CSV table of C-alpha atoms in Angstrom, one decimal:
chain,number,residue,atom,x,y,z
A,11,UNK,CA,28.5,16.6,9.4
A,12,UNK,CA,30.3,13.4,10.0
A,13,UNK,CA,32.8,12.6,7.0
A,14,UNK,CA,34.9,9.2,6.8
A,15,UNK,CA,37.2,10.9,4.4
A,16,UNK,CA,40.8,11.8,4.3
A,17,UNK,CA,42.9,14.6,3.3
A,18,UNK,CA,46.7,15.1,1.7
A,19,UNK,CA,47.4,18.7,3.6
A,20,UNK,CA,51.0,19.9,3.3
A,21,UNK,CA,52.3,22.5,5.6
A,22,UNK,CA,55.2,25.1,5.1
A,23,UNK,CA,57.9,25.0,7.9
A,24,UNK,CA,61.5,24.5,8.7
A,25,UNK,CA,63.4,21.2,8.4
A,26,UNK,CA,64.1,20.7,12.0
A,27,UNK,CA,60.4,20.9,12.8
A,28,UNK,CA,59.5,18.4,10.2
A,29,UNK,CA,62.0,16.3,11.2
A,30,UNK,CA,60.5,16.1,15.0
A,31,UNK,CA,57.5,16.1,14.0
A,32,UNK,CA,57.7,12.9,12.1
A,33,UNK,CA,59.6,11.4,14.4
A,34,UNK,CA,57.1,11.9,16.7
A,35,UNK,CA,59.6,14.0,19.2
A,36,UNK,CA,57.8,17.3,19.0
A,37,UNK,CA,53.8,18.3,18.0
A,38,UNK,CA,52.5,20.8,15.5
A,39,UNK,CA,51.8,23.9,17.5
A,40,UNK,CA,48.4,25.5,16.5
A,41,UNK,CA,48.0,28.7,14.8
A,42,UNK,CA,46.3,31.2,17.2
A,43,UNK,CA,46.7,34.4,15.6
A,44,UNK,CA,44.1,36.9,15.7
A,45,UNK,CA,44.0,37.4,11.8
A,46,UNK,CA,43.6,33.2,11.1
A,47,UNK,CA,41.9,32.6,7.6
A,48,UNK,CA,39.5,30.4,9.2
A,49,UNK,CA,39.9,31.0,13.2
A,50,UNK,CA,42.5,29.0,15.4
A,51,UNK,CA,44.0,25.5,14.5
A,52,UNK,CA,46.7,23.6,12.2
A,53,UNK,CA,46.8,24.5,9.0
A,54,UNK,CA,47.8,22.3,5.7
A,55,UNK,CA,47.3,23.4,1.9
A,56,UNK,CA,45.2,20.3,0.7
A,57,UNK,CA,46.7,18.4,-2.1
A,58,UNK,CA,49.4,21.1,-2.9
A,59,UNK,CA,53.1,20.7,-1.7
A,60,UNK,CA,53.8,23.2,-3.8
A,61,UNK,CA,51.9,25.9,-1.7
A,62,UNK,CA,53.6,25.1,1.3
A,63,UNK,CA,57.0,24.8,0.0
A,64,UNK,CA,56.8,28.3,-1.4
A,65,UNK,CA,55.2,29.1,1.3
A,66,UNK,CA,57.9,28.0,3.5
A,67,UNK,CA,60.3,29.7,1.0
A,68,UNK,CA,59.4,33.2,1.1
A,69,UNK,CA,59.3,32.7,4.8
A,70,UNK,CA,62.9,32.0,4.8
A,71,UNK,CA,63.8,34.8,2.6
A,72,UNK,CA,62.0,37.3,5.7
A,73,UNK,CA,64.8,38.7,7.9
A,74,UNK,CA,62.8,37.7,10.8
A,75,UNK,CA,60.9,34.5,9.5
A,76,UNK,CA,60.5,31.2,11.3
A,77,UNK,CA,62.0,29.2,8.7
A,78,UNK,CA,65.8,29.3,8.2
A,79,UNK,CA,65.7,25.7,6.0
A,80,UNK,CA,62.6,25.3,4.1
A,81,UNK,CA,60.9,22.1,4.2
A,82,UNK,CA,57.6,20.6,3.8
A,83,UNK,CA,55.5,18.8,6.4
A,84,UNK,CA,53.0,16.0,4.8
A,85,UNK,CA,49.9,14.7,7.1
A,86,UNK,CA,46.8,12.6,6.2
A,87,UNK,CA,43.5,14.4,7.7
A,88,UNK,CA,40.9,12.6,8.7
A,89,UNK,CA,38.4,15.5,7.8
A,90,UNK,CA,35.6,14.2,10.3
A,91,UNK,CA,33.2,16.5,11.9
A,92,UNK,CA,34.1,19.5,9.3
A,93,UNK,CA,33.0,22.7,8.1
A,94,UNK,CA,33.7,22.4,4.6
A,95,UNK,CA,33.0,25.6,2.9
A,96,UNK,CA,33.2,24.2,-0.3
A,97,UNK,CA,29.2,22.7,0.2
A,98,UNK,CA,26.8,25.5,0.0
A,99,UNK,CA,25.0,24.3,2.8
A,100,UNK,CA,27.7,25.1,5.4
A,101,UNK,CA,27.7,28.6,4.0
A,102,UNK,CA,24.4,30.0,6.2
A,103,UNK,CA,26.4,28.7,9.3
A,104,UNK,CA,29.4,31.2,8.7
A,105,UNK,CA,26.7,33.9,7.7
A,106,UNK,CA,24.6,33.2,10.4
A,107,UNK,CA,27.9,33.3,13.2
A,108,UNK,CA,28.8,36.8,11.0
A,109,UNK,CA,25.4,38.2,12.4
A,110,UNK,CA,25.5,36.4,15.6
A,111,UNK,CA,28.6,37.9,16.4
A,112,UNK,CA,27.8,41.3,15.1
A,113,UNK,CA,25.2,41.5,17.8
A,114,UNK,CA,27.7,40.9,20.7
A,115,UNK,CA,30.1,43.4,19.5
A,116,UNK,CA,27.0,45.9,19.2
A,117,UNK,CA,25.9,45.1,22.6
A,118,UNK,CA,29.5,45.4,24.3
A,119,UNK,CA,29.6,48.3,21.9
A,120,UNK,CA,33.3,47.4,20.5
A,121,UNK,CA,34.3,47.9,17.1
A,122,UNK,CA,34.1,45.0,14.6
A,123,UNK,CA,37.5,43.3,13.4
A,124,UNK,CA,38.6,44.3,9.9
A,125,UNK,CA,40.3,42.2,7.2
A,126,UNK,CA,43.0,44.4,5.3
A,127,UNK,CA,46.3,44.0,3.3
A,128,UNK,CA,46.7,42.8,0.1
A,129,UNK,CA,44.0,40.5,-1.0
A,130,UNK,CA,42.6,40.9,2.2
A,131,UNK,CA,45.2,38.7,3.8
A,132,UNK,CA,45.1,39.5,7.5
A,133,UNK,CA,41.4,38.4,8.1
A,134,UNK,CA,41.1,39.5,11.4
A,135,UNK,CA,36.9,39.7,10.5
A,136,UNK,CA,36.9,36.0,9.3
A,137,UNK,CA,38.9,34.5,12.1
A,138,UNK,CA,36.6,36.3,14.8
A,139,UNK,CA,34.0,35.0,12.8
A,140,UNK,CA,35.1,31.3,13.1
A,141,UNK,CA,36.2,31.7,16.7
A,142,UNK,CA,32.4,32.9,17.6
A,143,UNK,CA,30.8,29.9,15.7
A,144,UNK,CA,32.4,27.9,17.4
A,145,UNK,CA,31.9,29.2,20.7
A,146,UNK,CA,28.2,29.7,19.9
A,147,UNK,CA,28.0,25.7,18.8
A,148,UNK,CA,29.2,25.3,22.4
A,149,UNK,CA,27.0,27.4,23.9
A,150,UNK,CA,24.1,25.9,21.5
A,151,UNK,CA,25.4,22.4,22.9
A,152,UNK,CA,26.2,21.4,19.8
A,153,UNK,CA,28.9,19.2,18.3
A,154,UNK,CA,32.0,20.6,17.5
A,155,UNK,CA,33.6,21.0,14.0
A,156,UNK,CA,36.9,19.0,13.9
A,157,UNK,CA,38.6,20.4,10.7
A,158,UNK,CA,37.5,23.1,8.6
A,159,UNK,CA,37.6,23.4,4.8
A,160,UNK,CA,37.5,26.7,2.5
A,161,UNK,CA,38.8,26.8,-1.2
A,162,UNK,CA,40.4,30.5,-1.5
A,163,UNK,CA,41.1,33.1,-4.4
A,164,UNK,CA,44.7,34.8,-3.9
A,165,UNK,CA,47.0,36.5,-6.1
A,166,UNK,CA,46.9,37.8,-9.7
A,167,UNK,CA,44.9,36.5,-12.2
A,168,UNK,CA,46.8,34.2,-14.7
A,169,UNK,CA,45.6,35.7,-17.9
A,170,UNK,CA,43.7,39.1,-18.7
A,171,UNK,CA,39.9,38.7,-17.2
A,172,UNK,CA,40.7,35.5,-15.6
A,173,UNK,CA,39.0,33.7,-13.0
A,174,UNK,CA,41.6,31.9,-11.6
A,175,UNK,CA,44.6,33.2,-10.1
A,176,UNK,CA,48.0,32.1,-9.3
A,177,UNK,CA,47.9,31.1,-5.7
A,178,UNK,CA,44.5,29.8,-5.5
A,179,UNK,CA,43.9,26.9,-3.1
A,180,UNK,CA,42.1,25.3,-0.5
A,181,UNK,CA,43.2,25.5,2.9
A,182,UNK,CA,42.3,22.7,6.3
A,183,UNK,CA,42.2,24.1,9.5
A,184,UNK,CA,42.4,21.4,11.6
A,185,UNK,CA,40.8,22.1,14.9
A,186,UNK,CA,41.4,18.6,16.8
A,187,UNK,CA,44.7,17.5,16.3
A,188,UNK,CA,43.1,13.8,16.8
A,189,UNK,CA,42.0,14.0,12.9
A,190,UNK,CA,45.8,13.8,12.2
A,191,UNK,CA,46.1,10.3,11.6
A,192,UNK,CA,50.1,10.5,10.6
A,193,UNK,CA,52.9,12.3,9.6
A,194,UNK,CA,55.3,12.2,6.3
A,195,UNK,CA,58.2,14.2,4.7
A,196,UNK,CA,56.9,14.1,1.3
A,197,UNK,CA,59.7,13.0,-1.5
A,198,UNK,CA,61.4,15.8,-3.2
């Protein structure tokens, strides 16, 4: 669905790369792992610099982690064509990729990605998913999604029986790196 609406995202990474970035010497280099939340793409926490600075801090702290200086990344999203997760009605898409893609991996009789680690946090499953629905939109000849949207549950709850835990968040993949409309280093 077409949006005209924009997005804060913030992304975790070191100071040199922000620095290019918003100086326009360098580009954001998409994610393209095979355990992606939500498939292939840029990805920002939206509305949280938080998130992404501790995010790029316990990156630094990794003996072999990208980050040596942690810094945060702002960009304004223009959300456009996107699959936002949060709307029910986007749901039955994902479902319906999940059993679309089932079927191939039957047929070619190869076994099914799994998500594991803690709180399922490699999601090899979910980004094969996302990868297939979009394929199958192209094969279906319909549009593309631009961005795509998903609110997530990680971490410990914040009290006993608690709904909400500590690093809950909503995540943008951002699919066409046209929907970027700029670049900031967010104050401090």
């Amino acid at each position: 669905m077409p949006w005209n609406r924009y997005a804060l995202g913030y992304h975790g990474c070191d100071a040199s790369v922000a620095k290019k970035i918003v100086a326009g010497e360098d580009a954001l280099n998409p994610s393209e792992n095979d355990y992606d939340w939500l498939g292939h793409g840029l990805y920002f926490w939206e509305d949280s610099f938080e998130r992404a600075h501790r995010w790029a801090l316990d990156e630094s702290s990794k003996q072999r982690g990208k980050v040596k200086r942690p810094a945060v990344l702002g960009a304004i999203i223009e959300l456009r064509s996107c699959l936002d997760l949060v709307q029910v009605e986007h749901l039955d898409l994902v479902k319906n990729a999940y059993e679309r893609m089932l079927g191939v991996f039957r047929e070619a009789n190869q076994p099914v990605p799994a998500n594991t680690g803690k709180d399922l946090g490699a999601r090899a499953l979910d980004c094969a998913v996302f990868q297939s629905l979009h394929v199958f939109r192209e094969e279906d000849y319909q549009a593309p999604f631009d961005t795509v949207r998903a609110f997530f549950t990680e971490g410990e709850p914040l009290y006993p029986t608690a709904g909400i835990r500590q690093l809950d968040h909503i995540q943008i993949c951002v699919r066409n790196p046209a929907c970027i409309a700029g670049y900031f280093l967010p104050l401090q």
